[in-house]
Short mmCIF file of N, CA, C and O in Angstrom, two decimals:
data_model
loop_
_atom_site.label_atom_id
_atom_site.label_comp_id
_atom_site.label_asym_id
_atom_site.label_seq_id
_atom_site.Cartn_x
_atom_site.Cartn_y
_atom_site.Cartn_z
N GLY J 1 77.33 46.61 146.74
CA GLY J 1 76.34 45.64 147.06
C GLY J 1 75.32 45.43 145.95
O GLY J 1 74.88 44.32 145.68
N LYS J 2 74.96 46.52 145.29
CA LYS J 2 73.95 46.41 144.23
C LYS J 2 74.49 45.58 143.06
O LYS J 2 73.77 44.77 142.49
N ILE J 3 75.75 45.76 142.73
CA ILE J 3 76.36 44.99 141.63
C ILE J 3 76.40 43.51 141.99
O ILE J 3 76.07 42.66 141.17
N GLU J 4 76.78 43.21 143.23
CA GLU J 4 76.83 41.81 143.65
C GLU J 4 75.44 41.18 143.58
O GLU J 4 75.30 40.02 143.19
N ARG J 5 74.42 41.95 143.93
CA ARG J 5 73.05 41.42 143.86
C ARG J 5 72.68 41.07 142.43
O ARG J 5 72.11 40.02 142.17
N THR J 6 73.03 41.93 141.49
CA THR J 6 72.69 41.65 140.10
C THR J 6 73.45 40.44 139.57
O THR J 6 73.01 39.79 138.63
N ARG J 7 74.57 40.12 140.19
CA ARG J 7 75.34 38.93 139.82
C ARG J 7 74.85 37.68 140.54
O ARG J 7 75.40 36.61 140.36
N GLY J 8 73.84 37.85 141.41
CA GLY J 8 73.30 36.73 142.14
C GLY J 8 74.08 36.36 143.38
O GLY J 8 73.86 35.32 143.97
N ARG J 9 74.97 37.21 143.78
CA ARG J 9 75.81 36.95 144.96
C ARG J 9 75.18 37.65 146.16
O ARG J 9 75.67 38.67 146.66
N MET J 10 74.09 37.07 146.65
CA MET J 10 73.28 37.72 147.68
C MET J 10 74.02 37.88 149.01
O MET J 10 73.90 38.92 149.66
N THR J 11 74.78 36.88 149.42
CA THR J 11 75.49 36.98 150.69
C THR J 11 76.50 38.11 150.65
O THR J 11 76.58 38.92 151.58
N GLU J 12 77.28 38.18 149.57
CA GLU J 12 78.27 39.24 149.43
C GLU J 12 77.59 40.60 149.34
O GLU J 12 78.06 41.58 149.93
N ALA J 13 76.48 40.66 148.62
CA ALA J 13 75.75 41.92 148.49
C ALA J 13 75.28 42.40 149.86
O ALA J 13 75.42 43.59 150.20
N GLY J 14 74.73 41.49 150.65
CA GLY J 14 74.25 41.87 151.98
C GLY J 14 75.37 42.39 152.86
O GLY J 14 75.21 43.40 153.56
N ALA J 15 76.51 41.73 152.82
CA ALA J 15 77.65 42.16 153.64
C ALA J 15 78.13 43.55 153.22
O ALA J 15 78.42 44.40 154.07
N LEU J 16 78.22 43.78 151.93
CA LEU J 16 78.66 45.09 151.44
C LEU J 16 77.67 46.18 151.78
O LEU J 16 78.06 47.30 152.15
N LEU J 17 76.39 45.88 151.67
CA LEU J 17 75.38 46.88 152.01
C LEU J 17 75.37 47.19 153.50
O LEU J 17 75.17 48.35 153.89
N GLU J 18 75.58 46.19 154.33
CA GLU J 18 75.67 46.44 155.78
C GLU J 18 76.86 47.34 156.09
O GLU J 18 76.77 48.24 156.91
N ARG J 19 77.96 47.10 155.41
CA ARG J 19 79.16 47.94 155.61
C ARG J 19 78.90 49.37 155.14
O ARG J 19 79.24 50.33 155.83
N ALA J 20 78.27 49.51 153.98
CA ALA J 20 77.94 50.84 153.46
C ALA J 20 77.01 51.57 154.42
O ALA J 20 77.19 52.77 154.68
N LEU J 21 76.04 50.85 154.94
CA LEU J 21 75.10 51.46 155.88
C LEU J 21 75.82 51.92 157.14
O LEU J 21 75.58 53.03 157.63
N ALA J 22 76.70 51.10 157.66
CA ALA J 22 77.45 51.46 158.87
C ALA J 22 78.31 52.70 158.63
O ALA J 22 78.37 53.60 159.48
N LEU J 23 78.98 52.73 157.49
CA LEU J 23 79.83 53.89 157.18
C LEU J 23 79.00 55.16 157.01
O LEU J 23 79.37 56.22 157.52
N ALA J 24 77.89 55.06 156.30
CA ALA J 24 77.04 56.23 156.08
C ALA J 24 76.44 56.73 157.39
O ALA J 24 76.39 57.93 157.64
N THR J 25 76.02 55.79 158.22
CA THR J 25 75.46 56.17 159.52
C THR J 25 76.52 56.83 160.39
O THR J 25 76.27 57.89 160.98
N GLY J 26 77.69 56.23 160.44
CA GLY J 26 78.78 56.78 161.24
C GLY J 26 79.23 58.15 160.78
O GLY J 26 79.64 58.98 161.59
N ALA J 27 79.14 58.39 159.48
CA ALA J 27 79.56 59.67 158.93
C ALA J 27 78.44 60.72 158.99
O ALA J 27 78.66 61.87 158.63
N GLY J 28 77.25 60.30 159.41
CA GLY J 28 76.14 61.25 159.49
C GLY J 28 75.67 61.72 158.13
O GLY J 28 75.36 62.90 157.96
N LEU J 29 75.60 60.81 157.17
CA LEU J 29 75.20 61.15 155.80
C LEU J 29 73.83 60.54 155.50
O LEU J 29 73.74 59.41 154.99
N PRO J 30 72.74 61.26 155.80
CA PRO J 30 71.42 60.68 155.64
C PRO J 30 71.09 60.27 154.21
O PRO J 30 70.39 59.27 154.01
N ALA J 31 71.58 60.98 153.21
CA ALA J 31 71.29 60.59 151.82
C ALA J 31 71.93 59.24 151.51
O ALA J 31 71.32 58.39 150.85
N ALA J 32 73.14 59.02 152.00
CA ALA J 32 73.82 57.74 151.77
C ALA J 32 73.15 56.63 152.58
O ALA J 32 73.05 55.49 152.12
N VAL J 33 72.66 56.96 153.78
CA VAL J 33 71.91 55.98 154.57
C VAL J 33 70.65 55.57 153.81
O VAL J 33 70.33 54.38 153.69
N ALA J 34 69.94 56.55 153.27
CA ALA J 34 68.72 56.26 152.51
C ALA J 34 69.02 55.38 151.31
O ALA J 34 68.28 54.42 151.03
N ARG J 35 70.08 55.67 150.62
CA ARG J 35 70.47 54.88 149.45
C ARG J 35 70.79 53.43 149.86
O ARG J 35 70.31 52.48 149.24
N ALA J 36 71.57 53.27 150.91
CA ALA J 36 71.93 51.93 151.37
C ALA J 36 70.70 51.16 151.84
O ALA J 36 70.55 49.98 151.53
N GLN J 37 69.80 51.84 152.53
CA GLN J 37 68.58 51.17 152.99
C GLN J 37 67.69 50.78 151.81
O GLN J 37 67.08 49.71 151.82
N THR J 38 67.64 51.62 150.80
CA THR J 38 66.85 51.28 149.61
C THR J 38 67.42 50.06 148.92
O THR J 38 66.69 49.14 148.55
N TYR J 39 68.73 50.02 148.77
CA TYR J 39 69.37 48.85 148.15
C TYR J 39 69.16 47.60 149.00
O TYR J 39 68.97 46.51 148.47
N ARG J 40 69.21 47.75 150.34
CA ARG J 40 68.93 46.61 151.21
C ARG J 40 67.50 46.12 150.98
O ARG J 40 67.25 44.92 150.94
N GLY J 41 66.56 47.06 150.86
CA GLY J 41 65.18 46.68 150.59
C GLY J 41 65.05 45.89 149.29
O GLY J 41 64.34 44.88 149.23
N GLU J 42 65.75 46.33 148.27
CA GLU J 42 65.73 45.62 146.99
C GLU J 42 66.32 44.21 147.14
O GLU J 42 65.79 43.25 146.56
N LEU J 43 67.41 44.11 147.89
CA LEU J 43 68.01 42.80 148.12
C LEU J 43 67.04 41.88 148.86
O LEU J 43 66.84 40.73 148.46
N PHE J 44 66.42 42.40 149.89
CA PHE J 44 65.46 41.59 150.65
C PHE J 44 64.28 41.17 149.78
O PHE J 44 63.81 40.03 149.87
N GLU J 45 63.82 42.06 148.92
CA GLU J 45 62.74 41.67 148.00
C GLU J 45 63.18 40.53 147.10
O GLU J 45 62.42 39.58 146.88
N ALA J 46 64.39 40.63 146.57
CA ALA J 46 64.90 39.57 145.69
C ALA J 46 64.99 38.24 146.43
O ALA J 46 64.85 37.18 145.82
N GLN J 47 65.19 38.31 147.74
CA GLN J 47 65.26 37.11 148.56
C GLN J 47 63.89 36.70 149.09
O GLN J 47 63.79 35.75 149.86
N ARG J 48 62.87 37.44 148.70
CA ARG J 48 61.49 37.20 149.14
C ARG J 48 61.34 37.37 150.65
O ARG J 48 60.51 36.75 151.28
N ARG J 49 62.15 38.26 151.20
CA ARG J 49 62.08 38.61 152.64
C ARG J 49 61.34 39.94 152.75
O ARG J 49 61.92 40.98 153.02
N PHE J 50 60.06 39.88 152.51
CA PHE J 50 59.26 41.09 152.35
C PHE J 50 59.13 41.92 153.63
O PHE J 50 59.12 43.14 153.56
N ASP J 51 59.07 41.27 154.78
CA ASP J 51 59.00 42.03 156.03
C ASP J 51 60.29 42.82 156.25
O ASP J 51 60.26 43.99 156.65
N ASP J 52 61.43 42.19 155.97
CA ASP J 52 62.71 42.89 156.09
C ASP J 52 62.82 44.02 155.07
O ASP J 52 63.36 45.09 155.37
N ALA J 53 62.31 43.79 153.88
CA ALA J 53 62.33 44.83 152.84
C ALA J 53 61.53 46.04 153.30
O ALA J 53 61.99 47.18 153.15
N LEU J 54 60.38 45.80 153.88
CA LEU J 54 59.54 46.90 154.35
C LEU J 54 60.26 47.71 155.42
O LEU J 54 60.25 48.95 155.39
N VAL J 55 60.91 47.04 156.34
CA VAL J 55 61.66 47.72 157.39
C VAL J 55 62.77 48.58 156.78
O VAL J 55 62.98 49.73 157.18
N ALA J 56 63.48 48.04 155.80
CA ALA J 56 64.57 48.78 155.15
C ALA J 56 64.02 50.00 154.41
O ALA J 56 64.60 51.10 154.49
N TYR J 57 62.92 49.83 153.69
CA TYR J 57 62.34 50.97 152.97
C TYR J 57 61.84 52.04 153.94
O TYR J 57 62.01 53.24 153.68
N GLU J 58 61.27 51.63 155.05
CA GLU J 58 60.83 52.61 156.05
C GLU J 58 62.02 53.36 156.63
O GLU J 58 61.94 54.57 156.87
N ALA J 59 63.14 52.67 156.84
CA ALA J 59 64.35 53.32 157.33
C ALA J 59 64.89 54.30 156.29
O ALA J 59 65.41 55.37 156.65
N ALA J 60 64.76 53.97 155.02
CA ALA J 60 65.19 54.88 153.95
C ALA J 60 64.35 56.15 153.98
O ALA J 60 64.89 57.27 153.86
N ILE J 61 63.06 56.01 154.16
CA ILE J 61 62.18 57.19 154.24
C ILE J 61 62.55 58.05 155.44
O ILE J 61 62.63 59.27 155.33
N GLU J 62 62.80 57.41 156.57
CA GLU J 62 63.20 58.15 157.77
C GLU J 62 64.50 58.91 157.53
O GLU J 62 64.66 60.04 157.98
N ALA J 63 65.44 58.31 156.82
CA ALA J 63 66.71 58.98 156.53
C ALA J 63 66.50 60.21 155.65
O ALA J 63 67.12 61.26 155.86
N VAL J 64 65.61 60.09 154.67
CA VAL J 64 65.31 61.24 153.81
C VAL J 64 64.65 62.35 154.63
O VAL J 64 64.99 63.53 154.48
N GLU J 65 63.73 61.97 155.51
CA GLU J 65 63.08 62.97 156.36
C GLU J 65 64.09 63.64 157.28
O GLU J 65 64.02 64.84 157.51
N ALA J 66 65.06 62.87 157.80
CA ALA J 66 66.11 63.44 158.64
C ALA J 66 66.95 64.43 157.87
O ALA J 66 67.31 65.49 158.38
N GLN J 67 67.24 64.10 156.61
CA GLN J 67 68.02 65.02 155.78
C GLN J 67 67.26 66.32 155.56
O GLN J 67 67.82 67.40 155.62
N ARG J 68 65.97 66.21 155.34
CA ARG J 68 65.15 67.41 155.13
C ARG J 68 65.14 68.28 156.38
O ARG J 68 65.15 69.49 156.28
N ARG J 69 65.12 67.65 157.55
CA ARG J 69 65.14 68.42 158.81
C ARG J 69 66.48 69.14 158.97
O ARG J 69 66.54 70.19 159.60
N GLN J 70 67.56 68.56 158.45
CA GLN J 70 68.89 69.16 158.57
C GLN J 70 69.11 70.29 157.58
O GLN J 70 69.95 71.15 157.79
N THR J 71 68.36 70.27 156.49
CA THR J 71 68.55 71.24 155.42
C THR J 71 67.78 72.52 155.75
O THR J 71 66.56 72.47 155.93
N PRO J 72 68.47 73.66 155.83
CA PRO J 72 67.77 74.92 156.10
C PRO J 72 66.85 75.30 154.95
O PRO J 72 67.13 75.00 153.79
N ASP J 73 65.77 75.96 155.29
CA ASP J 73 64.81 76.41 154.26
C ASP J 73 65.35 77.45 153.38
O ASP J 73 66.02 78.22 153.29
#
């Protein structure tokens, strides 16, 4: 998705990022969820969809916090 965004192919980028997010979520991989949400935030920013970007970035933070809760001290 990130490569498609840099090529200006926003629709394709969004579709790929949604798929990546679904796979990461389904696999229970919080780091991959955080990465996908961060890339979604970047895509939304590029589209000037700032409210959506904020939601994606907040979801990325939540995924990182979830990973920290899963990681033993």
